[in-house]
JSON list of C-alpha atoms in Angstrom, two decimals:
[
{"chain": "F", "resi": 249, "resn": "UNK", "atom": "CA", "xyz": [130.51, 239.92, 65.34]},
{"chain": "F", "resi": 250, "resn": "UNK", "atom": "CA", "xyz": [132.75, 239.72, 67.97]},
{"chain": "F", "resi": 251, "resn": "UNK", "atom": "CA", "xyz": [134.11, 236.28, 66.89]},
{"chain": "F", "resi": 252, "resn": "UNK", "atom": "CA", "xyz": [134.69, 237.54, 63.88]},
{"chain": "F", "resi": 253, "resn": "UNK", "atom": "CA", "xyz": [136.76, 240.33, 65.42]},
{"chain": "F", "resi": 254, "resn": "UNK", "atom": "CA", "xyz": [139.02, 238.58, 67.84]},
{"chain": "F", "resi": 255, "resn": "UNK", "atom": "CA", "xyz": [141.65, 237.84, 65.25]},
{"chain": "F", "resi": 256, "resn": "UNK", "atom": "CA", "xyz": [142.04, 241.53, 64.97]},
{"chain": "F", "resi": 257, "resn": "UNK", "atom": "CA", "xyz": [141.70, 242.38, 68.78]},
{"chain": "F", "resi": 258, "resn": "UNK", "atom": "CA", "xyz": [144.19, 239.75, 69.67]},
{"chain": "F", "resi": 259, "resn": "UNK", "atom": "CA", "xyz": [147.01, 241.05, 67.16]},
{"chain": "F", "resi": 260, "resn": "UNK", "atom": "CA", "xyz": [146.43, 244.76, 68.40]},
{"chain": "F", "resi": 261, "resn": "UNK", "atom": "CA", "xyz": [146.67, 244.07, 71.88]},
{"chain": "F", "resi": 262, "resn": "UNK", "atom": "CA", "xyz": [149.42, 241.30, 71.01]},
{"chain": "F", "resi": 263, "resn": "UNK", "atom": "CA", "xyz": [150.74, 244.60, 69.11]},
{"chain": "F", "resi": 264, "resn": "UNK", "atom": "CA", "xyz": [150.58, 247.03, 71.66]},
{"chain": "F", "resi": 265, "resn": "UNK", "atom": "CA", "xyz": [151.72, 244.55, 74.34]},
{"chain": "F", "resi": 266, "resn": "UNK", "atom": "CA", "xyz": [155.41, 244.24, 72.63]},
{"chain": "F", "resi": 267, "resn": "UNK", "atom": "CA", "xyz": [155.34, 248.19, 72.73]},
{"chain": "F", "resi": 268, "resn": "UNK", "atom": "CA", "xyz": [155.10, 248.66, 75.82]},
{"chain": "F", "resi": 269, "resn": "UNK", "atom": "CA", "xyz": [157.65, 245.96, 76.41]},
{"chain": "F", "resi": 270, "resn": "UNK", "atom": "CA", "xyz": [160.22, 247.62, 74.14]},
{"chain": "F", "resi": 271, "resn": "UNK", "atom": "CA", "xyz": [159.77, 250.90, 76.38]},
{"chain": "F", "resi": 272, "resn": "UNK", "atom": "CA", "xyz": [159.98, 249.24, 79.68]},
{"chain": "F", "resi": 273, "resn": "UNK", "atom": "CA", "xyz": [163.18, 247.67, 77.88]},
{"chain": "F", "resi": 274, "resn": "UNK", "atom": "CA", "xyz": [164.32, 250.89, 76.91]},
{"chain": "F", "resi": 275, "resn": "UNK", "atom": "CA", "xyz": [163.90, 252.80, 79.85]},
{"chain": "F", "resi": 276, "resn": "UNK", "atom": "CA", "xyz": [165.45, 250.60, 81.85]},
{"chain": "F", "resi": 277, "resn": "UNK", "atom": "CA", "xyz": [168.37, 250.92, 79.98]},
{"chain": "F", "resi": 278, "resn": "UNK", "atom": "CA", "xyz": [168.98, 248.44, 76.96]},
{"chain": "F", "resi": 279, "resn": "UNK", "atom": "CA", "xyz": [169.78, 250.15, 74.18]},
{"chain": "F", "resi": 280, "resn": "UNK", "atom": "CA", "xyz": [167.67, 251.22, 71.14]},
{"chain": "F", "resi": 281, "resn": "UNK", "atom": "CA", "xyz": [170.19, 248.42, 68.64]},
{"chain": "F", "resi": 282, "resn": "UNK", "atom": "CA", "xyz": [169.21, 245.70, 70.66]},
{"chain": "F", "resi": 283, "resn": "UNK", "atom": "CA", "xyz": [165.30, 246.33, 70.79]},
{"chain": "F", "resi": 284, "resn": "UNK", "atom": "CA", "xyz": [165.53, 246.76, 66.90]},
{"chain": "F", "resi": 285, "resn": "UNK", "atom": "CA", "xyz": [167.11, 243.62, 66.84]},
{"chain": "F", "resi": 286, "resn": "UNK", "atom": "CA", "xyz": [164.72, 241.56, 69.16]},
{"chain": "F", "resi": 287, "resn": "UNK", "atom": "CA", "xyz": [161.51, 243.87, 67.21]},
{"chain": "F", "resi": 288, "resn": "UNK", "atom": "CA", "xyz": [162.97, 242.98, 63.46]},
{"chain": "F", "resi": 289, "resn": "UNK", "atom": "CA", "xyz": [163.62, 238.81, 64.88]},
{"chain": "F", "resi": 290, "resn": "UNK", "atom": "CA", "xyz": [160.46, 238.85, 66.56]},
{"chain": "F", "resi": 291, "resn": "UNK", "atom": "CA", "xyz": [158.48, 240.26, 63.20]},
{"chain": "F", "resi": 292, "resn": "UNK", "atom": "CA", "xyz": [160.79, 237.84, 61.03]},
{"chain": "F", "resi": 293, "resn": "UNK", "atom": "CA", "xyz": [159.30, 234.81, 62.93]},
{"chain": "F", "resi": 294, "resn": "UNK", "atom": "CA", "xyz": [155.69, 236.13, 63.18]},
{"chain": "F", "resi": 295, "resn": "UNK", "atom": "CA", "xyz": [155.72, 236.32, 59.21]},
{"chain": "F", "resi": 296, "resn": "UNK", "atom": "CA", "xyz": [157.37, 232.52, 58.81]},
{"chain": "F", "resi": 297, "resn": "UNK", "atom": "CA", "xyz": [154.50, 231.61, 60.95]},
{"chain": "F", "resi": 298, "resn": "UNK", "atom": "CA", "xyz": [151.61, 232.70, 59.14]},
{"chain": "F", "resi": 299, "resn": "UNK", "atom": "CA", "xyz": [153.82, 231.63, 55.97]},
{"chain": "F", "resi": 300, "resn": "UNK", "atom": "CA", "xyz": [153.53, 228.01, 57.24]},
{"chain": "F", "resi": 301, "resn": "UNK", "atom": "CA", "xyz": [149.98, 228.31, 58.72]},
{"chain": "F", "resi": 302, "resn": "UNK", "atom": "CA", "xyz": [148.98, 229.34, 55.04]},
{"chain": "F", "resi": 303, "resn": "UNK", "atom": "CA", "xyz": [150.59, 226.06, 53.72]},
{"chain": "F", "resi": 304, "resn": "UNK", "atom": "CA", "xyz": [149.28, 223.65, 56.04]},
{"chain": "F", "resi": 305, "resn": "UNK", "atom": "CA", "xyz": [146.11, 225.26, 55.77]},
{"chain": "F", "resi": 306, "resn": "UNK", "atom": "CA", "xyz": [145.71, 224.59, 52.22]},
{"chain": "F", "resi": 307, "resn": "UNK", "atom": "CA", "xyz": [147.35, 221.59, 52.14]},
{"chain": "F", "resi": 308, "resn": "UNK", "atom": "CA", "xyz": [145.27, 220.56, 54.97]},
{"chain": "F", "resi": 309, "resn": "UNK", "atom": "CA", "xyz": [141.77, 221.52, 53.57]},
{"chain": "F", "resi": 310, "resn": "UNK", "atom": "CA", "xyz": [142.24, 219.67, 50.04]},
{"chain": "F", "resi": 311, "resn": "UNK", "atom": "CA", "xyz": [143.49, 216.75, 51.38]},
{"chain": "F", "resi": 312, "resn": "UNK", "atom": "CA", "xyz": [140.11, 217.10, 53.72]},
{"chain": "F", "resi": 313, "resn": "UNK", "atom": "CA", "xyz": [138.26, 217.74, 50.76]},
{"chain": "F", "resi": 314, "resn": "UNK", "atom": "CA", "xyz": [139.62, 215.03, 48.78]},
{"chain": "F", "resi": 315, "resn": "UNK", "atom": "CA", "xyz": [139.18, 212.71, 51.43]},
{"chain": "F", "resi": 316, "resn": "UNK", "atom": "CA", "xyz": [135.27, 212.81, 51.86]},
{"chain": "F", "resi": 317, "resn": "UNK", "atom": "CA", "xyz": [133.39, 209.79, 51.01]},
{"chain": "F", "resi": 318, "resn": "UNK", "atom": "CA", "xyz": [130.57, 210.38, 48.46]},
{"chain": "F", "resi": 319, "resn": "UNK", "atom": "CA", "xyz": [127.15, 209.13, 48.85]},
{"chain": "F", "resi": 320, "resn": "UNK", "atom": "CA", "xyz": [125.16, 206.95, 47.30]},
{"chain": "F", "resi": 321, "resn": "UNK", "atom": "CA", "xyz": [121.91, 207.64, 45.59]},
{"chain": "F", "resi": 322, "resn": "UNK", "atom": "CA", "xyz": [120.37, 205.03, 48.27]},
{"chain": "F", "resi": 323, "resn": "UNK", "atom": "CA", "xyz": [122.31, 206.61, 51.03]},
{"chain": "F", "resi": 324, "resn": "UNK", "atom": "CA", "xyz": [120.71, 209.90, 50.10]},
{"chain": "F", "resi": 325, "resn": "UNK", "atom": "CA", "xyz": [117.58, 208.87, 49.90]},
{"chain": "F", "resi": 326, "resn": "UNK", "atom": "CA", "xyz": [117.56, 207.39, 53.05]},
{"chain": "F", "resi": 327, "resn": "UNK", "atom": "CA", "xyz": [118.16, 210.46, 55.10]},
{"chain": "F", "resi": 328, "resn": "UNK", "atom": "CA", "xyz": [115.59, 213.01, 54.69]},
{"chain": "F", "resi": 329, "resn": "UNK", "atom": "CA", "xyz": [116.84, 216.73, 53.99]},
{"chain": "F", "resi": 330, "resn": "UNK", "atom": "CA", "xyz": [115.79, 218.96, 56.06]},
{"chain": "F", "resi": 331, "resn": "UNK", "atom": "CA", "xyz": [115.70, 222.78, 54.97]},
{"chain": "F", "resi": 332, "resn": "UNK", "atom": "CA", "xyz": [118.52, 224.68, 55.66]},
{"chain": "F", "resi": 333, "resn": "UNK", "atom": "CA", "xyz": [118.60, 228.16, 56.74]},
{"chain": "F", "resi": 334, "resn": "UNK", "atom": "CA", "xyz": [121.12, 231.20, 54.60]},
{"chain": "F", "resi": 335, "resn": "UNK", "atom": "CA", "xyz": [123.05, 231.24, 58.17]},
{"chain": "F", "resi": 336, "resn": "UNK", "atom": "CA", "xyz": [124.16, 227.95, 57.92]},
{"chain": "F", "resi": 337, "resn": "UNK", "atom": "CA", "xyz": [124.77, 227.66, 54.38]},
{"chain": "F", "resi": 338, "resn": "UNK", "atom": "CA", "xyz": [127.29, 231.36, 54.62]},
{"chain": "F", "resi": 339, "resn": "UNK", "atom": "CA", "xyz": [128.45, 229.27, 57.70]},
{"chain": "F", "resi": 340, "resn": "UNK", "atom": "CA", "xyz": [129.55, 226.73, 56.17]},
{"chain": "F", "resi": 341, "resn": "UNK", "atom": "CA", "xyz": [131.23, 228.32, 52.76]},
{"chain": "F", "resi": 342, "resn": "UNK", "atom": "CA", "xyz": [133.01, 230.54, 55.03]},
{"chain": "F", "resi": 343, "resn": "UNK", "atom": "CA", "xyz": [134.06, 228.38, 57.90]},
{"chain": "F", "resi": 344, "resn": "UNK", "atom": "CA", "xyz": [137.74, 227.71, 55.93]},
{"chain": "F", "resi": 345, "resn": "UNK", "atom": "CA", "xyz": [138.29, 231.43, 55.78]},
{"chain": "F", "resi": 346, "resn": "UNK", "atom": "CA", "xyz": [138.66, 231.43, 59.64]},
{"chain": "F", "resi": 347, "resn": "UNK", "atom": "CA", "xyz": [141.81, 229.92, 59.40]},
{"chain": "F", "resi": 348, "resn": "UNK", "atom": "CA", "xyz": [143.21, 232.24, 57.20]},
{"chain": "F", "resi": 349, "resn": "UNK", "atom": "CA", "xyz": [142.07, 235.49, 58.72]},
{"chain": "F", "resi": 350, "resn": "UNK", "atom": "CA", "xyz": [144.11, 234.30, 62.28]},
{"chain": "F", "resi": 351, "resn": "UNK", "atom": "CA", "xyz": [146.73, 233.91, 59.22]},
{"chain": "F", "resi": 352, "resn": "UNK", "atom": "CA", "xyz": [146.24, 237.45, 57.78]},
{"chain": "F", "resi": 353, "resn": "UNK", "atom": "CA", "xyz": [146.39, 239.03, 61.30]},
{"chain": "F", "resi": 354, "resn": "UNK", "atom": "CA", "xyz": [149.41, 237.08, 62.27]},
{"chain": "F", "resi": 355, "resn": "UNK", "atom": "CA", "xyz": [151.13, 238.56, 59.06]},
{"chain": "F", "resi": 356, "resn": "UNK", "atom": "CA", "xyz": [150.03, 242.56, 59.74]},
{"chain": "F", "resi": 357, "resn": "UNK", "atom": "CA", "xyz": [151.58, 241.88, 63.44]},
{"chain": "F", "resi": 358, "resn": "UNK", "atom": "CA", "xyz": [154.89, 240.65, 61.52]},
{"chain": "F", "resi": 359, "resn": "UNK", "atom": "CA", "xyz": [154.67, 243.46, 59.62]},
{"chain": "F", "resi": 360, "resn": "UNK", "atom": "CA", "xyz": [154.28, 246.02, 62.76]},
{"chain": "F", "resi": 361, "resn": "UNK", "atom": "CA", "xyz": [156.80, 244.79, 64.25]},
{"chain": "F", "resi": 362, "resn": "UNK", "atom": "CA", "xyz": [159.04, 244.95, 61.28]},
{"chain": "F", "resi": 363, "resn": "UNK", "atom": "CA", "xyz": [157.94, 248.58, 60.96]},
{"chain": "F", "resi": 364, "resn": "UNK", "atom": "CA", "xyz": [158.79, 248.73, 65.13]},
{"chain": "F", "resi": 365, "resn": "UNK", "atom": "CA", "xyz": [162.19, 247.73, 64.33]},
{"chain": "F", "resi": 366, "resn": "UNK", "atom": "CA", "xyz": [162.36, 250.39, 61.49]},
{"chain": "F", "resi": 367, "resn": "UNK", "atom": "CA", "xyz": [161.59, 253.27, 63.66]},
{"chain": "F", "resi": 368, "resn": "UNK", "atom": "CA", "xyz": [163.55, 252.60, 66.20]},
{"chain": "F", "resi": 369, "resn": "UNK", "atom": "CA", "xyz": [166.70, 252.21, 64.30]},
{"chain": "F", "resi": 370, "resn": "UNK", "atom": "CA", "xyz": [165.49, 256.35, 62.18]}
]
């Protein structure tokens, strides 16, 4: 559970971490243009990220797919199955989704920080 929820812990501390670090910034005198600024860059670059994350992902997972030799009938027959449990098989369907929930986080903390940069500048 708690792998599954690091993604989302990472981007709210992440999050909450440029916050604070726009306050510090702005009590210590920069003004409020600037820290939109850096907020609206920072959120622009966080979103091409998980834009090119998403295309090398797929890209990277059909080529993988693609890729993988097939066996033979002899091959299989050779190497005994052995049963496997409804934890490995959800395991392995949903061990490409990993990559893209990092991706969906990284987007939402573009997004906050685009929304940062908005309410700074109202």
């Amino acid at each position: 559970m708690l792998k599954k929820m690091s993604p989302m812990i990472m981007t709210l501390g992440g999050v909450g971490l440029f916050v604070i670090c726009c306050l510090i910034a702005w009590l210590a005198g920069v003004s409020t243009v600037q820290i939109s600024n850096v907020a609206f860059m920072v959120g622009l670059l966080l979103l091409l990220v998980g834009a090119a994350m998403q295309l090398s992902h797929a890209h990277l997972f059909v080529g993988f797919r693609r890729s993988r030799r097939q066996k033979t009938y002899k091959e299989k027959d050779e190497t005994p199955q052995k049963p496997i449990s409804a934890m490995e098989v959800s395991e392995k369907k949903n061990a490409p989704l990993r990559f893209s929930s990092w991706n969906k986080w990284i987007w939402i903390a573009g997004a906050c920080c685009i929304g940062v940069a908005v309410l700074i500048t109202l």
